[in-house]
PDB file of C-alpha atoms in Angstrom:
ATOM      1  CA  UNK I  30      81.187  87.552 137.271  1.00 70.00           C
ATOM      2  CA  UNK I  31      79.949  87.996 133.552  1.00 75.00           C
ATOM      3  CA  UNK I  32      81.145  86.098 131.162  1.00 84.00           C
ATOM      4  CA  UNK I  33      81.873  88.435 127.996  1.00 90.00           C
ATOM      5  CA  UNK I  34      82.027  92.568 127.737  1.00 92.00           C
ATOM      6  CA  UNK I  35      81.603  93.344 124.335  1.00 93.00           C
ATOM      7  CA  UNK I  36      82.766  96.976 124.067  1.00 93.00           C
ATOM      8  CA  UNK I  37      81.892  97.755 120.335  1.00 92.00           C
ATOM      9  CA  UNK I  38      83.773  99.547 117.702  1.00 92.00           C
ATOM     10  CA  UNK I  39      86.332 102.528 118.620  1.00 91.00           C
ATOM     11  CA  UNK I  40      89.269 104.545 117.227  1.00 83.00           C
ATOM     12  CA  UNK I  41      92.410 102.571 117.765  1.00 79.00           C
ATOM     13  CA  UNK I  42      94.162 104.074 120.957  1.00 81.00           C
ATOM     14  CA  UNK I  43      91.539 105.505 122.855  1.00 85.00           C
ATOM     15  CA  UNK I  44      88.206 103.193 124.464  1.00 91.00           C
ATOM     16  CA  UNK I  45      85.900 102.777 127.443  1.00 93.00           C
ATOM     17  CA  UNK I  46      86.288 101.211 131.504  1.00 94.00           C
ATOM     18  CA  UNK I  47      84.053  99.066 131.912  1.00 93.00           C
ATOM     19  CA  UNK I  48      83.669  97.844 135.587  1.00 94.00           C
ATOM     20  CA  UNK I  49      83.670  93.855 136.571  1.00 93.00           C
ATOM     21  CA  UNK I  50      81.564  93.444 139.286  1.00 94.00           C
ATOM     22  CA  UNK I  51      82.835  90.130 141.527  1.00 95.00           C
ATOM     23  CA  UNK I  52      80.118  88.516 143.796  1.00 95.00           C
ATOM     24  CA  UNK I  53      80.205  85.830 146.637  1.00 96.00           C
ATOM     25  CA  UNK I  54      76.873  84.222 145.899  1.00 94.00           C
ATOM     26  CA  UNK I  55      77.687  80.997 148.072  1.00 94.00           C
ATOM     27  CA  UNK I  56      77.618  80.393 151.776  1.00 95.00           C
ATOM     28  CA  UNK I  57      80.990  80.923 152.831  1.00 96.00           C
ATOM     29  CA  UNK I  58      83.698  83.936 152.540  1.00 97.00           C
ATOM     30  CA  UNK I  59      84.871  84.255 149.399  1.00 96.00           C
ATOM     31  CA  UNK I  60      88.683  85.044 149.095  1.00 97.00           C
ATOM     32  CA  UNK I  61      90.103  87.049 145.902  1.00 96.00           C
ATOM     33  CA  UNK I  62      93.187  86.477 145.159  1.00 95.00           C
ATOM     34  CA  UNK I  63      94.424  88.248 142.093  1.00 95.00           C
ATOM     35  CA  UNK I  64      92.679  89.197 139.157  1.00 95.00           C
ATOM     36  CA  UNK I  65      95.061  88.804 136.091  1.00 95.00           C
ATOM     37  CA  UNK I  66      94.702  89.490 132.599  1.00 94.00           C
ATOM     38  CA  UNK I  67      95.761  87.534 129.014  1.00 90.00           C
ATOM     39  CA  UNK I  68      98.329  89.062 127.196  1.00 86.00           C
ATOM     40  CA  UNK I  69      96.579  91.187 124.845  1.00 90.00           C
ATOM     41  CA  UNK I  70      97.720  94.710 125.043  1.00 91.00           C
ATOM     42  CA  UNK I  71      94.401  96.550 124.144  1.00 92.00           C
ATOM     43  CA  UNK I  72      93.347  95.239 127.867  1.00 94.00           C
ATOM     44  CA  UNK I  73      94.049  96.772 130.795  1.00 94.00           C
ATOM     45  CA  UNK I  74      93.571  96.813 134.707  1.00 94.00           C
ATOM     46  CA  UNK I  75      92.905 100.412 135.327  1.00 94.00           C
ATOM     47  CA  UNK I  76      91.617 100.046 138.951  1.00 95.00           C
ATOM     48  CA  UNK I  77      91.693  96.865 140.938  1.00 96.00           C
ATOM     49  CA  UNK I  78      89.593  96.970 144.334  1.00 96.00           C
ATOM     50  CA  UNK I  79      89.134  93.100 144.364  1.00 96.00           C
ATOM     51  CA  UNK I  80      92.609  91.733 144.821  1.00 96.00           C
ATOM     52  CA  UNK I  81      93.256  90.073 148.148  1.00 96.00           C
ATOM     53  CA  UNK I  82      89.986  90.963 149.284  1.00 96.00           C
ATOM     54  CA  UNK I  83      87.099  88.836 151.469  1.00 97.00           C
ATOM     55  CA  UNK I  84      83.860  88.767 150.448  1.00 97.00           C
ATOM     56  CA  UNK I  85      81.181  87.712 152.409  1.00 97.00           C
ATOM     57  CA  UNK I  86      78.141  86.170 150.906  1.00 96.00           C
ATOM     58  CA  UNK I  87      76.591  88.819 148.832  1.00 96.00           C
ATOM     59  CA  UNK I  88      79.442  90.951 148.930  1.00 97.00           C
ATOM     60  CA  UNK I  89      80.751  92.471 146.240  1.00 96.00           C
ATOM     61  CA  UNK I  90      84.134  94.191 144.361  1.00 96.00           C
ATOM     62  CA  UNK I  91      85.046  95.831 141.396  1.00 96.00           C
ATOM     63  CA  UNK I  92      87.422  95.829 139.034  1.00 96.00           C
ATOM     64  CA  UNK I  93      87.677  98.751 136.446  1.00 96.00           C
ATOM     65  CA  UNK I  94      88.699  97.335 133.102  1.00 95.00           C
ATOM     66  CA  UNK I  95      90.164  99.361 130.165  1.00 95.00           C
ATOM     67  CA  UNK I  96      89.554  99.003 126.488  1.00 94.00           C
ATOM     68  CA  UNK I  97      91.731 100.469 124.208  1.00 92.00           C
ATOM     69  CA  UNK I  98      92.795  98.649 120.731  1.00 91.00           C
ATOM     70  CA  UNK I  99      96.270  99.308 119.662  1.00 86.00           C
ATOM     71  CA  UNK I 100      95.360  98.197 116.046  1.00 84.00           C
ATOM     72  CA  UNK I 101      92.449  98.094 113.565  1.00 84.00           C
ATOM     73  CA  UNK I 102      90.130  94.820 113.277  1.00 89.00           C
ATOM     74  CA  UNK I 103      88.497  92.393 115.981  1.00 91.00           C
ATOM     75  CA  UNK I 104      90.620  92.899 119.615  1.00 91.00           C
ATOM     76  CA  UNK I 105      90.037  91.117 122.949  1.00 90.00           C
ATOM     77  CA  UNK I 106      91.821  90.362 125.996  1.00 93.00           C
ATOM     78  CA  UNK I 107      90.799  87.899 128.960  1.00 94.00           C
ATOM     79  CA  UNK I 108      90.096  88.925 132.476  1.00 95.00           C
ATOM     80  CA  UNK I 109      90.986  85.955 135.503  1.00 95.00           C
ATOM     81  CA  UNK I 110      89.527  86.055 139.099  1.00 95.00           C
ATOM     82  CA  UNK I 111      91.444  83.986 141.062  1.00 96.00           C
ATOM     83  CA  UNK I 112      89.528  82.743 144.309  1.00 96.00           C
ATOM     84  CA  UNK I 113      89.047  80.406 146.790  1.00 96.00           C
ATOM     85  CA  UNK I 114      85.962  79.128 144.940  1.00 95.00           C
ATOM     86  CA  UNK I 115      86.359  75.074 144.280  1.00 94.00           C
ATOM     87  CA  UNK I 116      84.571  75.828 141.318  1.00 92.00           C
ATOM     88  CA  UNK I 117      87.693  77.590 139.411  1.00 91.00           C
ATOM     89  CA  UNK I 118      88.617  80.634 138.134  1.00 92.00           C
ATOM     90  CA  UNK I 119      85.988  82.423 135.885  1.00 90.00           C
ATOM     91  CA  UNK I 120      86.923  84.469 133.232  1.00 91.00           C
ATOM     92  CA  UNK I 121      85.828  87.181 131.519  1.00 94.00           C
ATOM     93  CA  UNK I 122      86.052  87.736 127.915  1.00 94.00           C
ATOM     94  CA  UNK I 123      86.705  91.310 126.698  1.00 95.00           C
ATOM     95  CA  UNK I 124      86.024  91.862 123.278  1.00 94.00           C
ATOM     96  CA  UNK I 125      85.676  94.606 121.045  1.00 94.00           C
ATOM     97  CA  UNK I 126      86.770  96.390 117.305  1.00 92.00           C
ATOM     98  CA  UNK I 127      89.568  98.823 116.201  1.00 91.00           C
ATOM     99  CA  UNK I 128      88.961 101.689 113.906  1.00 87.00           C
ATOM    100  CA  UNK I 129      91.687 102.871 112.075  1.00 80.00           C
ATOM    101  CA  UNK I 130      91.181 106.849 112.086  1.00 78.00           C
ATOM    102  CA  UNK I 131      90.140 108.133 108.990  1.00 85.00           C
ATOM    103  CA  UNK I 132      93.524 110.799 107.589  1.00 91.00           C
ATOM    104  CA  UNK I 133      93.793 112.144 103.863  1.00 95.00           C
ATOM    105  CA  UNK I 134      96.775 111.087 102.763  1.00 95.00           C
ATOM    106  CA  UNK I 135      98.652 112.993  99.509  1.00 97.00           C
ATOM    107  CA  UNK I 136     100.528 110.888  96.642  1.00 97.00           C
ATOM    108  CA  UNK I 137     102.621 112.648  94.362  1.00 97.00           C
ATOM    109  CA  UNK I 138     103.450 111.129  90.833  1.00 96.00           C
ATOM    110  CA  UNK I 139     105.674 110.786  89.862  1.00 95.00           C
ATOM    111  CA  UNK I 140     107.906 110.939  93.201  1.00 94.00           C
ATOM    112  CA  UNK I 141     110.519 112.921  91.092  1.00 94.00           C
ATOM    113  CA  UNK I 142     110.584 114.821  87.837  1.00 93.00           C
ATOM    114  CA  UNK I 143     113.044 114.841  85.208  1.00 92.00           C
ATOM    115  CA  UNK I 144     112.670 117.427  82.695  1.00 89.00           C
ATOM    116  CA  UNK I 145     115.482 116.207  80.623  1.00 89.00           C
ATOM    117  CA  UNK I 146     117.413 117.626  78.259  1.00 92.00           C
ATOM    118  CA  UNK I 147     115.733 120.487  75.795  1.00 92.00           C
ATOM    119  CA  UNK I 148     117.080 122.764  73.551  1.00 94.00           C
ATOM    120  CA  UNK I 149     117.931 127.051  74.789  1.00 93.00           C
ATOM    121  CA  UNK I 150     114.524 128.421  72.999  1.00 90.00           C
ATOM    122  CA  UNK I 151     112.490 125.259  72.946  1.00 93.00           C
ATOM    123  CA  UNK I 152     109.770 124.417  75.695  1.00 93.00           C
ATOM    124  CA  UNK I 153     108.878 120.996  77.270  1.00 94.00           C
ATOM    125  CA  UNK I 154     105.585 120.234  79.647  1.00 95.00           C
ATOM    126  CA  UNK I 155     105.461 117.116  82.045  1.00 95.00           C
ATOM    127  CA  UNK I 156     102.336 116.529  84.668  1.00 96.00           C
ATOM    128  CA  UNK I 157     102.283 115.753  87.438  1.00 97.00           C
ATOM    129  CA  UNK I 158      99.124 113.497  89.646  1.00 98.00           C
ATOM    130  CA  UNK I 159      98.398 114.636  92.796  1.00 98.00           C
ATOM    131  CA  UNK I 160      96.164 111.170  94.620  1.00 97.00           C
ATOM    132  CA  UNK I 161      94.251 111.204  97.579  1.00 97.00           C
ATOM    133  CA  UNK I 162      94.751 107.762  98.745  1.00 95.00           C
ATOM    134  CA  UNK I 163      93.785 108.210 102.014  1.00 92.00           C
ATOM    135  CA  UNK I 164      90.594 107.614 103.930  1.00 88.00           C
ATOM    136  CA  UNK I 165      88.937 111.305 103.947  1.00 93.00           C
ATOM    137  CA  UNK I 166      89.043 113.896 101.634  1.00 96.00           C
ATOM    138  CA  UNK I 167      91.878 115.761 100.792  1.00 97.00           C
ATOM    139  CA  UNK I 168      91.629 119.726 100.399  1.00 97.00           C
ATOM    140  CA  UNK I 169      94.922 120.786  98.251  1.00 97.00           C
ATOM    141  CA  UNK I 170      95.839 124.344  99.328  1.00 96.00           C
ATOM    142  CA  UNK I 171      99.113 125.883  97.777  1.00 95.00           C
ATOM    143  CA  UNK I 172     101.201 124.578  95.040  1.00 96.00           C
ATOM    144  CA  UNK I 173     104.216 125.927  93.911  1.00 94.00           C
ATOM    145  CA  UNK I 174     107.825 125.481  92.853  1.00 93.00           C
ATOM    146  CA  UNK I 175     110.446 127.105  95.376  1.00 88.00           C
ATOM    147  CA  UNK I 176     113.300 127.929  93.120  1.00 76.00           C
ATOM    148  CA  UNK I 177     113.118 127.532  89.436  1.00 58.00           C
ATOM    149  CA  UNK I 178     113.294 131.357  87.941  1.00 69.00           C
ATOM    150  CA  UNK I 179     111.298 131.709  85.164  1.00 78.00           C
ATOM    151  CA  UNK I 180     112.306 129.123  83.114  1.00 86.00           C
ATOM    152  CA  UNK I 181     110.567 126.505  85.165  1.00 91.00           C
ATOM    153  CA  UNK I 182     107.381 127.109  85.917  1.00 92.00           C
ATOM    154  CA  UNK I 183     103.802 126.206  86.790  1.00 94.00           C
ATOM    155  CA  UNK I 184     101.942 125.910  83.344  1.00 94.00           C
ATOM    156  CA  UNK I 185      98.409 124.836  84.548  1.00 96.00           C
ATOM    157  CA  UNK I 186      97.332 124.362  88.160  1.00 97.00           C
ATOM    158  CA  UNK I 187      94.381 122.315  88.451  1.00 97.00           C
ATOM    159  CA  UNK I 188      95.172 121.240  92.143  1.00 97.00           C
ATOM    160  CA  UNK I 189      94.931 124.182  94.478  1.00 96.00           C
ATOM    161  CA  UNK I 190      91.600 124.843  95.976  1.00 96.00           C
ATOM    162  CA  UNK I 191      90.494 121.547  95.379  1.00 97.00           C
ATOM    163  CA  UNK I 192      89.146 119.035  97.502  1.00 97.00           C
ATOM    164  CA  UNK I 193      89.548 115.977  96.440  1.00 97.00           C
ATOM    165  CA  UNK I 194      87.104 112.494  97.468  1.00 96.00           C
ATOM    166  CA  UNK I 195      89.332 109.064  98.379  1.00 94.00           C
ATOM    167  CA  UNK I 196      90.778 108.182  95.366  1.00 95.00           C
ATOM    168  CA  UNK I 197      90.156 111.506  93.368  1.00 97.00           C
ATOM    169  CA  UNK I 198      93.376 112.925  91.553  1.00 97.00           C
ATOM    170  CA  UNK I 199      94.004 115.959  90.016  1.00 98.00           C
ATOM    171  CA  UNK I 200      96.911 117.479  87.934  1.00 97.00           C
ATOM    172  CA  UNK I 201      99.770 120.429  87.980  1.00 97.00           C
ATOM    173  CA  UNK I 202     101.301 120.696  84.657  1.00 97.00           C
ATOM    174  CA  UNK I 203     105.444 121.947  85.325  1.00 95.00           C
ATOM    175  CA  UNK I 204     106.834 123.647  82.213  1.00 93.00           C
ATOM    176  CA  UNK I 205     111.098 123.940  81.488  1.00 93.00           C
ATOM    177  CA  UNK I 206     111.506 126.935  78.756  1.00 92.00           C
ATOM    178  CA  UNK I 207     115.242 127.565  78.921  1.00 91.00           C
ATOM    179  CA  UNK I 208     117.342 131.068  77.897  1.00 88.00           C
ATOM    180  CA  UNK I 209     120.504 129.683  78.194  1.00 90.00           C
ATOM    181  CA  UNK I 210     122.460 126.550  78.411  1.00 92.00           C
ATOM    182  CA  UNK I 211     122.930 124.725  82.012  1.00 91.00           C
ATOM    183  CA  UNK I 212     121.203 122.645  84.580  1.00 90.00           C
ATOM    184  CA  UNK I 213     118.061 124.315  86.661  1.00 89.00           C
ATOM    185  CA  UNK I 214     117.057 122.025  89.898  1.00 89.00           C
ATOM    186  CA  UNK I 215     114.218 123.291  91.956  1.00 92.00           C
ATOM    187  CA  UNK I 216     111.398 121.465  94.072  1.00 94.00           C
ATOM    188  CA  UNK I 217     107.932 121.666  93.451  1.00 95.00           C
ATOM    189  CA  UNK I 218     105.588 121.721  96.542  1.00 95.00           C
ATOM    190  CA  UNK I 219     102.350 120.826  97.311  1.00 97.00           C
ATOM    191  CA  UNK I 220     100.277 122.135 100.919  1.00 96.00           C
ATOM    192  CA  UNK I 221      97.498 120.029 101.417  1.00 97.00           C
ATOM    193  CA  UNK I 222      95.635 118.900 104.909  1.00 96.00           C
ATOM    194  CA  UNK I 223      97.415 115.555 105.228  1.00 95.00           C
ATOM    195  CA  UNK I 224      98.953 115.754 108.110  1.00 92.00           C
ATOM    196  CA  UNK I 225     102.277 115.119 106.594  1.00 90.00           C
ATOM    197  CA  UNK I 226     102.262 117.994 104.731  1.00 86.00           C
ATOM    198  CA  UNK I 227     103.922 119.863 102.685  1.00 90.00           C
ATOM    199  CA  UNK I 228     104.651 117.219  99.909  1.00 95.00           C
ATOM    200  CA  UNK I 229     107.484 118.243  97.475  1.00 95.00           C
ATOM    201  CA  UNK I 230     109.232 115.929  94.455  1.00 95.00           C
ATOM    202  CA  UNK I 231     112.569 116.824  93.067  1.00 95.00           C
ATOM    203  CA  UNK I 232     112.016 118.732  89.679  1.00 94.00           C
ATOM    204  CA  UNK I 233     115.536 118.646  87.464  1.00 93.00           C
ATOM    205  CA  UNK I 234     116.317 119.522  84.326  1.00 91.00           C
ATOM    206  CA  UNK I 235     119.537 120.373  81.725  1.00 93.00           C
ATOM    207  CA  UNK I 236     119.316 123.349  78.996  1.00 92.00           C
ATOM    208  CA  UNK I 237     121.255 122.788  76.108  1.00 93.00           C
ATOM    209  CA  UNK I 238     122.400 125.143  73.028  1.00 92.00           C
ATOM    210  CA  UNK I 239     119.974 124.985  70.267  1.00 86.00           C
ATOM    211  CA  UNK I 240     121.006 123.714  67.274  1.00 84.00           C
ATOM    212  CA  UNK I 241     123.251 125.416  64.786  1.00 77.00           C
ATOM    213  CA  UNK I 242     121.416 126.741  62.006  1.00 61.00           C
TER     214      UNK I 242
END
């Protein structure tokens, strides 16, 4: 039995079989018992054919071994043959590295806006930062507010179309021009190709009369 599979770098959840080859290589039947692994859980048995087998000198079994890391960083697991041989149980060390998958991820900021309050007839502009601070590049596609009349409204868009590198940022400007006094809520929303998209913040905002005179 080899002593160490080194399986190399792969996307967490998915990962080769690799197949431990057990040999009797002394002069007498060799009798497999079990073959057990450690408790990591990126190492599994996925086909046994050695357990409670006989091996006569120069006989061999396999047993297919699966790789898989559940997480990102250095992984391993430990494979047991247990046997009739005096010598002990040999193990086999399983190693190998999780990548975690590389996903744009959209960041909104603020998380909410909050237009406060602005004279009927006066006109207020607040931006808002749209961060890719995820691991691939983000491509922004729509962005809009769903509800907000014409009184708030998208001043400057300089988000959709883009495609932004990890860590680039771009901004939407949201404008509040009121007619008349009262309180205007709406949502402004952002498409994008992280997979948790559409990203929206809460956009509020409170007209009031202008002042007399």
């Amino acid at each position: 039995v080899r002593e160490r599979i080194a399986c190399g770098d792969w996307w967490a959840g998915v990962g080769p079989r690799i197949d431990v080859e057990v040999r009797s290589v002394g002069t007498a039947d060799l009798e497999v018992g079990d073959v057990l692994l450690g408790a990591s859980p990126s190492v599994t048995l996925a086909d046994d054919r050695c357990t409670d087998r006989v091996l006569a000198p120069t006989e061999t079994c396999v047993a297919t071994v699966g790789f898989a890391p559940r997480e990102s960083g250095s992984v391993g697991g430990v494979v047991v043959v247990v046997s009739n041989d005096p010598a002990g149980a040999p193990e086999v060390r399983v190693t190998g590295r999780g990548i975690a998958p590389t996903v744009p991820v959209l960041r909104l900021e603020p998380s909410s806006l909050d237009l406060g309050q602005v004279s009927v007839g006066d006109t207020v502009d607040r931006d808002v930062t749209a961060l890719n601070v995820g691991t691939a590049e983000l491509s922004i596609g729509r962005v809009h507010l769903e509800d907000g009349g014409d009184v708030v409204t998208v001043a400057r868009n300089r988000c959709s179309g883009r495609t932004l590198p990890v860590g680039g940022s771009c901004g939407v400007t949201v404008r509040f021009a009121p007619e008349k006094a009262g309180p205007t809520g709406t949502n402004l929303r952002v498409a994008s190709n992280d997979p948790k998209t559409p990203h929206t913040i809460d956009v509020q905002s409170t007209a009031v009369p202008a002042p007399a005179g």
